[in-house]
Structure formats: structure tokens, C-alpha cells
Short mmCIF file of C-alpha atoms in Angstrom, two decimals:
data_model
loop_
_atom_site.label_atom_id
_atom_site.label_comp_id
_atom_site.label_asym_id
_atom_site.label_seq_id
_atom_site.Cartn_x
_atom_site.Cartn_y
_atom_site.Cartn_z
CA UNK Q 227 -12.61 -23.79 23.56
CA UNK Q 228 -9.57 -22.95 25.72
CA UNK Q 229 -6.94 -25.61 25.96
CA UNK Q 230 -4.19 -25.67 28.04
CA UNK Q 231 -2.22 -24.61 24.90
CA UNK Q 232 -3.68 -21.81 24.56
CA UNK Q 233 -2.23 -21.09 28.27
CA UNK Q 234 1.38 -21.97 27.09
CA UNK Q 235 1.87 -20.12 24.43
CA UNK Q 236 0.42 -17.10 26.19
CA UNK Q 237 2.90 -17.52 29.09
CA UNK Q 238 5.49 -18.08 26.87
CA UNK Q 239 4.81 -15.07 25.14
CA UNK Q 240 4.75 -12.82 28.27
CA UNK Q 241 8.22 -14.77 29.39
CA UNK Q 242 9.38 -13.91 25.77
CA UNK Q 243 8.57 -9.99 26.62
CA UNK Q 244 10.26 -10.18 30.00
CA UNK Q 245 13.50 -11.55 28.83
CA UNK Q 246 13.90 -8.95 25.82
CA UNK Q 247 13.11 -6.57 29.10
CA UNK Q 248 16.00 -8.12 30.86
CA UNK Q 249 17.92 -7.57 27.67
CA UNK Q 250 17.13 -4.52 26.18
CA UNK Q 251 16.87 -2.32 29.71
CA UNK Q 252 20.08 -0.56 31.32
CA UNK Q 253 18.64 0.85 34.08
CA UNK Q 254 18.51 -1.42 37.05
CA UNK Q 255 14.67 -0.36 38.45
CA UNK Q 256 13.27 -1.44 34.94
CA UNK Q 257 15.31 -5.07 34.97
CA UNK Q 258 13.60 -5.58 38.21
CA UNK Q 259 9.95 -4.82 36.50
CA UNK Q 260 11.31 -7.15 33.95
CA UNK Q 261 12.20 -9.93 36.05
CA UNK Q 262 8.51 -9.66 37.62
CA UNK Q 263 7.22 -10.08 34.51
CA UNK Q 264 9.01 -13.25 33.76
CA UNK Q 265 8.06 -14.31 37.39
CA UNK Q 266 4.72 -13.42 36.58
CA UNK Q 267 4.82 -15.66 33.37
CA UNK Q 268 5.61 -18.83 34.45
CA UNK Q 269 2.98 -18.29 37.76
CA UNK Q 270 0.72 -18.68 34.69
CA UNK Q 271 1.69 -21.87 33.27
CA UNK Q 272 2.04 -23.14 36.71
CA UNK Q 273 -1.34 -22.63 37.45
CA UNK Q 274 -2.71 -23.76 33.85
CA UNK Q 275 -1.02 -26.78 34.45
CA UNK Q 276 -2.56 -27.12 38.00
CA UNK Q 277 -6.39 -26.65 36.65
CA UNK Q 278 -5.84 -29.03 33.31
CA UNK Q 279 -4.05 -32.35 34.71
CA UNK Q 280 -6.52 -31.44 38.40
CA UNK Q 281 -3.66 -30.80 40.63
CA UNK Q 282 -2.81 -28.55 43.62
CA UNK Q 283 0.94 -28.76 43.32
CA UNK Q 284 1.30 -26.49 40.21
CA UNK Q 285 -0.76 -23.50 42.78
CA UNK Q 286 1.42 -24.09 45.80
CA UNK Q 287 4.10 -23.59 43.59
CA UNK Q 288 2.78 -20.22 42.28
CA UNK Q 289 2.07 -19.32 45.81
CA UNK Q 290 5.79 -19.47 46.85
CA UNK Q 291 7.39 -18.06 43.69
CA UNK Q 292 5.30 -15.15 44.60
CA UNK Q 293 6.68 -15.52 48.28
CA UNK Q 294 10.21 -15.43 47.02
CA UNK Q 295 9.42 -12.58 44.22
CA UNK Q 296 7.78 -10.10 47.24
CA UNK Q 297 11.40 -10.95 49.20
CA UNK Q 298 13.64 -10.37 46.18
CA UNK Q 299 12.02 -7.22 45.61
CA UNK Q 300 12.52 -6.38 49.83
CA UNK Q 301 16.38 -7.02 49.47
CA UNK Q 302 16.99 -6.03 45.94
CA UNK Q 303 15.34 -2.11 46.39
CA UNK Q 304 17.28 -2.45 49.15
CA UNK Q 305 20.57 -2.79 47.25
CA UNK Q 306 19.83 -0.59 44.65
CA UNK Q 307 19.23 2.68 47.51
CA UNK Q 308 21.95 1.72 48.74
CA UNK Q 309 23.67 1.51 45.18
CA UNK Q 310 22.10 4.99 44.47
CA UNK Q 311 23.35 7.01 47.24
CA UNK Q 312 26.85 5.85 46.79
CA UNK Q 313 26.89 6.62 42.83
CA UNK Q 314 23.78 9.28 42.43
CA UNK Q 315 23.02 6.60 39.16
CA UNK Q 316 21.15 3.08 38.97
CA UNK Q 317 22.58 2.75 34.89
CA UNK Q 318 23.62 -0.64 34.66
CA UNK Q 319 27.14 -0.16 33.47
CA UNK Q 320 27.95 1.73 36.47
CA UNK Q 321 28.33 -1.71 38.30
CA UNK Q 322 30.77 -2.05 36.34
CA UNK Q 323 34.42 -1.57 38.25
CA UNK Q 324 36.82 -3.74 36.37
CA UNK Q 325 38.65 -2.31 33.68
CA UNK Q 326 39.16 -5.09 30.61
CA UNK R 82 -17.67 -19.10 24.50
CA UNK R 83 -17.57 -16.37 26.84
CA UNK R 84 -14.09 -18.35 28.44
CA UNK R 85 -12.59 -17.54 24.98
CA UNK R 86 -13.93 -13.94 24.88
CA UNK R 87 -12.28 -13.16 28.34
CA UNK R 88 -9.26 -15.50 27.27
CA UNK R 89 -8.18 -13.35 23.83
CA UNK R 90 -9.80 -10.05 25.98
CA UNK R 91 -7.18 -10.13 28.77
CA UNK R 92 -4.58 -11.71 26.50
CA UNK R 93 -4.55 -8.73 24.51
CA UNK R 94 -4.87 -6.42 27.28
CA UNK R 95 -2.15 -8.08 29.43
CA UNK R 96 0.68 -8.42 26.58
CA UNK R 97 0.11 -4.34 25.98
CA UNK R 98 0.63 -3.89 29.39
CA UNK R 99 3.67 -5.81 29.76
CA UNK R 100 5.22 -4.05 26.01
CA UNK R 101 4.39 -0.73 27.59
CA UNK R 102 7.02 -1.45 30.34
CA UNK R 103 9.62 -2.95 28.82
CA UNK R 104 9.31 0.04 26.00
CA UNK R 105 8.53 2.80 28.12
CA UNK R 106 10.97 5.69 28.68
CA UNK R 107 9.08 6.62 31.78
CA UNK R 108 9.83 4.83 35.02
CA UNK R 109 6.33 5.94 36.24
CA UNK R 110 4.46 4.69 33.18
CA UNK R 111 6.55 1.65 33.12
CA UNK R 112 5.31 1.06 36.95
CA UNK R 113 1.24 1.45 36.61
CA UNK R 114 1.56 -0.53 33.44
CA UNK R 115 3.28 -3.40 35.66
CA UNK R 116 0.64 -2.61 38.17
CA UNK R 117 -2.37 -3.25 35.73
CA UNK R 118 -0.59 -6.03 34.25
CA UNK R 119 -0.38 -8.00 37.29
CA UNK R 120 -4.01 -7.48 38.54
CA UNK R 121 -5.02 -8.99 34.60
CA UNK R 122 -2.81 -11.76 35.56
CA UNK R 123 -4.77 -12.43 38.47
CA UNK R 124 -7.85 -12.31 35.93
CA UNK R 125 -6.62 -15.37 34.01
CA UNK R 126 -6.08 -17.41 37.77
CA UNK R 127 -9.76 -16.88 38.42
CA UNK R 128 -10.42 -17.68 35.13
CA UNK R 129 -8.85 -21.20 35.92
CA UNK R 130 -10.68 -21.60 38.92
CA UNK R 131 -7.38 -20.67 40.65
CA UNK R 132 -9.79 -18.11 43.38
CA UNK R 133 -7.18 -18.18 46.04
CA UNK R 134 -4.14 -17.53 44.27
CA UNK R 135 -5.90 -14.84 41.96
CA UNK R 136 -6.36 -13.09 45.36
CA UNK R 137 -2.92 -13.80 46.98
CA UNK R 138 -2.08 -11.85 43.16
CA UNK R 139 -3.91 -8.98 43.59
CA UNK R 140 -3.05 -8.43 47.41
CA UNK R 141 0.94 -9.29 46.99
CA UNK R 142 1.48 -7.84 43.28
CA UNK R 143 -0.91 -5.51 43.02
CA UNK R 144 -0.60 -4.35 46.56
CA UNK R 145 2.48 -4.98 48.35
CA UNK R 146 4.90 -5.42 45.51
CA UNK R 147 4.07 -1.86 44.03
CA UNK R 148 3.79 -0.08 47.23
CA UNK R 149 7.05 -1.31 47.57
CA UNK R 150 8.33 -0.03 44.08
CA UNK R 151 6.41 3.22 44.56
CA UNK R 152 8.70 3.52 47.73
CA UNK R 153 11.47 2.69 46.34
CA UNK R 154 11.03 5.00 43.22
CA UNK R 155 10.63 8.14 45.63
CA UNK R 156 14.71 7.70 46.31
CA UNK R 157 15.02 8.33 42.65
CA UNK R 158 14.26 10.70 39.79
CA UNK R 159 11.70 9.48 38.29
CA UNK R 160 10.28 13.11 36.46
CA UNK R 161 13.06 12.48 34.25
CA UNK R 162 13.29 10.09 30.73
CA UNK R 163 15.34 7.03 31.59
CA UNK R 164 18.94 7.54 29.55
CA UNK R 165 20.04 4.15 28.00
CA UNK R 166 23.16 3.79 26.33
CA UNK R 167 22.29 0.79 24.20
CA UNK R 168 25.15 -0.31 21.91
CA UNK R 169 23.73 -3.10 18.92
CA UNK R 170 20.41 -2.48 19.03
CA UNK R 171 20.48 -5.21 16.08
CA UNK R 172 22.03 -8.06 18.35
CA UNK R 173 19.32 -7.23 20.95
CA UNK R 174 16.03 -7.28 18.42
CA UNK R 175 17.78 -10.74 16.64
CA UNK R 176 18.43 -12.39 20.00
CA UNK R 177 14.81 -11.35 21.44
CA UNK R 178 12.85 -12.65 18.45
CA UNK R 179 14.86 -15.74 18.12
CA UNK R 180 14.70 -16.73 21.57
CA UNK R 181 10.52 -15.57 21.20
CA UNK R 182 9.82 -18.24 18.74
CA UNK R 183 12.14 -20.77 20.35
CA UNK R 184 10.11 -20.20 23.99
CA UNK R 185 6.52 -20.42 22.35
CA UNK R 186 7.49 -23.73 20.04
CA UNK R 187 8.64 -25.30 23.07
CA UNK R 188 5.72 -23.71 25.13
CA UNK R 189 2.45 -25.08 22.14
CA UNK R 190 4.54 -28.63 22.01
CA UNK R 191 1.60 -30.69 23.03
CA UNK R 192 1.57 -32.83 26.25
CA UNK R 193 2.15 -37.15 25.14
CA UNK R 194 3.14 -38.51 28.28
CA UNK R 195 0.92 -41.11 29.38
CA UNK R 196 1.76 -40.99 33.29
CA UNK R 197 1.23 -37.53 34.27
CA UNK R 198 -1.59 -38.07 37.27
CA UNK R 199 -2.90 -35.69 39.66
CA UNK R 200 -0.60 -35.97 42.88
CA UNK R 201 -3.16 -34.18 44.93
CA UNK R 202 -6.26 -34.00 43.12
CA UNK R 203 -9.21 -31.41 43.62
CA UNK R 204 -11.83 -33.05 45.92
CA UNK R 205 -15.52 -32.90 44.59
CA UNK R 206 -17.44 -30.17 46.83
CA UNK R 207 -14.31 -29.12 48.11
CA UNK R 208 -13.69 -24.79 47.33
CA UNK R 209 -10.12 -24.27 45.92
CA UNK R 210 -8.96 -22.15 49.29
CA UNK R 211 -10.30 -24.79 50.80
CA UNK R 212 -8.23 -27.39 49.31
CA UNK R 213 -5.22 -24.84 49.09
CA UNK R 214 -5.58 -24.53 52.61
CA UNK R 215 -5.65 -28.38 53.16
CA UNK R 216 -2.93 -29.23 50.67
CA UNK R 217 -0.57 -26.22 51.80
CA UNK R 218 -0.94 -27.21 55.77
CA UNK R 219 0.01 -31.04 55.69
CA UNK R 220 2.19 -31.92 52.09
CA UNK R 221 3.31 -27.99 52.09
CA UNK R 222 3.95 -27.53 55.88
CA UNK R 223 7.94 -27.16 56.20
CA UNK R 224 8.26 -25.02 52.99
CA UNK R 225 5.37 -22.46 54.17
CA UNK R 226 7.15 -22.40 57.55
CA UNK R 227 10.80 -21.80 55.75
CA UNK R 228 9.18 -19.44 53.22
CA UNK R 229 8.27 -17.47 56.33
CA UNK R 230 11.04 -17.57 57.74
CA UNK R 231 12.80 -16.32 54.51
CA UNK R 232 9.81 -13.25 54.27
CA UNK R 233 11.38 -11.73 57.73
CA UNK R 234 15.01 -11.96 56.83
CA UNK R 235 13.80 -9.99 53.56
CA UNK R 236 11.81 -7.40 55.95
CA UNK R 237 14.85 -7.39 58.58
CA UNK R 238 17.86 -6.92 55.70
CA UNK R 239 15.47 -4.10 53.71
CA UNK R 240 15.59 -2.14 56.58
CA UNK R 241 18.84 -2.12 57.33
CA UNK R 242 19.89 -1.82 54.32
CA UNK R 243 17.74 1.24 53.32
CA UNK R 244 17.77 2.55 56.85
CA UNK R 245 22.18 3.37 56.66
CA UNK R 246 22.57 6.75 57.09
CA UNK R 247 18.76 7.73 56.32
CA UNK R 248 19.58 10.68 58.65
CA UNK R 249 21.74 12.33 55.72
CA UNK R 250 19.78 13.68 52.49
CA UNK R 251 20.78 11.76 49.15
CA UNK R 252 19.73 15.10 46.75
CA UNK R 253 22.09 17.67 48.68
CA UNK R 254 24.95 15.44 50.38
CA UNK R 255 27.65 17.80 51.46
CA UNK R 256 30.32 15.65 50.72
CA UNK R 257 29.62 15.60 47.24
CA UNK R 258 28.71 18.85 46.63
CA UNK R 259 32.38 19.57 47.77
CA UNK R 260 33.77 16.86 45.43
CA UNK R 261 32.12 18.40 42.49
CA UNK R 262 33.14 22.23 43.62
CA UNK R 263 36.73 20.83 43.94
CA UNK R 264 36.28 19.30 40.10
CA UNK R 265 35.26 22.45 38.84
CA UNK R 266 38.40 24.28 40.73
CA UNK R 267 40.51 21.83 39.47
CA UNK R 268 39.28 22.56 36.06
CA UNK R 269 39.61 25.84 36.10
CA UNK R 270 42.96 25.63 37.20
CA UNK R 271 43.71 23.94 34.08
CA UNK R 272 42.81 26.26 32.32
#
């Protein structure tokens, strides 16, 4: 039998994986897969929530995290062409301009 | 029974998925992995009788989302390993398992509150796009209409942010073909 535990832990795992993406990764194009995956996660709980207590709220939730992911993604590849053609490199530390 | 076959199946199959990206040297491996992780994602909302958003997952994610990075990725070069200069990979490794077992303890607490309660409960005969349709059109009116609003500034400021100066080439820009042949002068005369 599936419980709603069962749901958590999972999601907490793949948030888990995400964040050691966000982490671990130095070029920019792979934080952004790693961010989707941590979207992606907790779209999962939401909607294991929704199903055990029997309410819609936890899905209309989902349904505009995804909204805001597809825009993020819009505007941030955005950025990061734009980020490209000025410095021929999307390696994180090349945002970095400050000297310290 | 079969719920916990296809439970452990595409719990398996989705946490590979996900690994292979965030390990992956590859940006194009990285990508389809993401891609097939997503539409197993959308597995686990039909398994829990989630039918509309399991298709609003395959259709944005799967569809839209990766078109999007596919797009995207064509600006770069991809043929070629990703280079990461990672300092401590100790600190990383130590940090990412801590904060693992921290997220799942929290995540398998078990739920005691007394006076959760459906808010807007499932009707009996009532199909979930049904009910997502009835729910998101009268309690979720002004947040669909703002969230659609906020979809065409995306659209509007990814064009014009992508479309600057699409006229020039990014691979051979004069400019900095010139910068670089001046380096190598300047070099030289250093020598």
C-alpha cells in the first residue's frame, strides 16, 4: 500500500538531487535543469497532498508553479544568450566582476 | 499491488534520470535525461488520479519547456564536455548528504494535525479536469488571469532579449576576432 509517505520522501529525495545540482554545477544551463528538477519535486508533494487529504488546492498550485517555471525558463535563456554573446562562456564564475 | 509496482517502478526510473543530469558531463545527455524525467513525473500525477495536471506535465515540460532548452542550447556548444572548475569537492558531497537526510526526515515526519480538511473537496461523479476546471474558474479566477498576464511578459522580454543584434553571428563576431588578433600582437611584441 502507497501512503502519502511514501510520496514525501520520494519528493524529498528528488528535491535532495536538485539542490546538490544547484550546488555542485558551474555552468549556468545545467543550474537551470537543476532548478527544474527541484520545481519538479515539490509539484509532486503538492499533488500527493491534493489526492490524500481530497483537495483541489494542492493541483492548482502545481498548475501555476509550472506556469511560473515555463516563464522563468522564457526570461532566464533569455539572459543567459544574452550573457553568452557578450562573454563567449556561460561558467558560473564569469558573473563574477567584483574583485575581493 | 500493482500501485506499488508502478510506485517503486517509476521511483527508480525517475531518481536515475534526475542523477544522470546533475552528473552528466554532457549538456545533451543531461537534457533528454531531464526530458524523460519529467514525462515519469507526469506518470506518478496520473498515478494519483491527478489526469489533468499529468497532461498539463507532459505538454508544458515535456513539450514546451525542452523545445525551449533545445533552442536555447543551439546558441551554445554543446559537442563539447562541460569544464567545471570545482574547488572542495568535500564541502559539496558533506553539505549535499547532510542537507539529503535533513529534507527526507522532515519530508516521512507523519501528518498529526487534527484540522487539516479538504477546502475544496473532489465531488463524487465529478472527472478531475472537470473539477480543475470548476475550481480553477471561480476560487482560482484572478491568479489564472495574472498568471497569464505574467506568461506574455515572459514571451514579450524573451524576444527581445534574444532578438538584440540577432543580425550579427555569435561564432565569428568581427569585433572579437580583432580583439584576440590584437592579444596575440601584443604578445608577440613582448616577446
Amino acid at each position: 500500500m502507497i501512503t502519502l509517505t511514501h510520496y514525501m520522501v520520494l519528493s524529498g529525495i528528488l528535491f535532495s538531487i536538485g539542490m546538490l545540482g544547484v550546488i555542485r554545477r558551474k555552468n549556468l544551463l545545467m543550474l537551470f535543469f537543476s532548478t527544474e528538477i527541484m520545481l519538479n519535486a515539490v509539484n509532486l508533494g503538492f499533488v500527493a497532498v491534493s489526492k490524500y487529504i481530497g483537495d483541489l488546492s494542492g493541483q492548482m498550485f502545481a498548475f501555476f508553479i509550472i506556469a511560473v517555471a515555463a516563464s522563468e525558463v522564457a526570461v532566464g535563456l533569455g539572459l543567459l544568450v544574452l550573457w553568452y554573446k557578450r562573454k563567449q562562456t556561460i561558467d558560473l564564475d564569469s558573473l563574477q566582476s567584483m574583485k575581493g | 499491488m500493482f500501485e506499488a509496482i508502478a510506485f517503486y517502478l517509476f521511483a527508480i526510473v525517475t531518481v536515475a534520470m534526475f542523477l544522470i543530469v546533475v552528473f552528466s558531463k554532457n549538456a545533451l545527455y543531461a537534457m533528454s535525461a531531464l526530458a524523460g524525467g519529467m514525462i515519469f513525473i507526469a506518470a506518478f500525477f496520473f498515478m494519483l488520479d491527478a489526469d489533468f495536471m499529468g497532461v498539463v506535465q507532459i505538454i508544458v515540460y515535456g513539450g514546451a519547456v525542452m523545445a525551449l532548452y533545445a533552442f536555447g542550447m543551439m546558441f551554445f556548444d554543446t559537442t563539447r564536455d562541460v569544464k567545471e572548475n570545482i574547488k572542495d569537492k568535500r564541502i559539496i558531497y558533506t553539505l549535499g548528504t547532510l542537507s539529503f537526510i535533513l529534507i527526507v526526515v522532515i519530508m516521512s515526519a507523519p501528518f498529526i494535525s487534527d484540522h487539516i480538511k479538504a477546502l475544496y473537496p473532489s465531488l463524487p461523479g465529478v472527472g478531475n479536469p472537470q473539477m480543475v476546471g470548476y475550481v480553477l474558474f471561480t476560487k482560482y479566477l484572478v491568479p489564472f488571469e495574472v498568471a497569464a498576464v505574467m506568461l506574455l511578459v515572459a514571451m514579450i522580454a524573451g524576444i527581445i532579449l534574444v532578438s538584440k543584434k540577432m543580425d550579427q553571428s555569435i561564432t565569428t563576431m568581427p569585433e572579437v576576432d580583432k580583439k584576440i588578433e590584437a592579444e596575440e600582437f601584443d604578445i608577440k611584441d613582448a616577446k
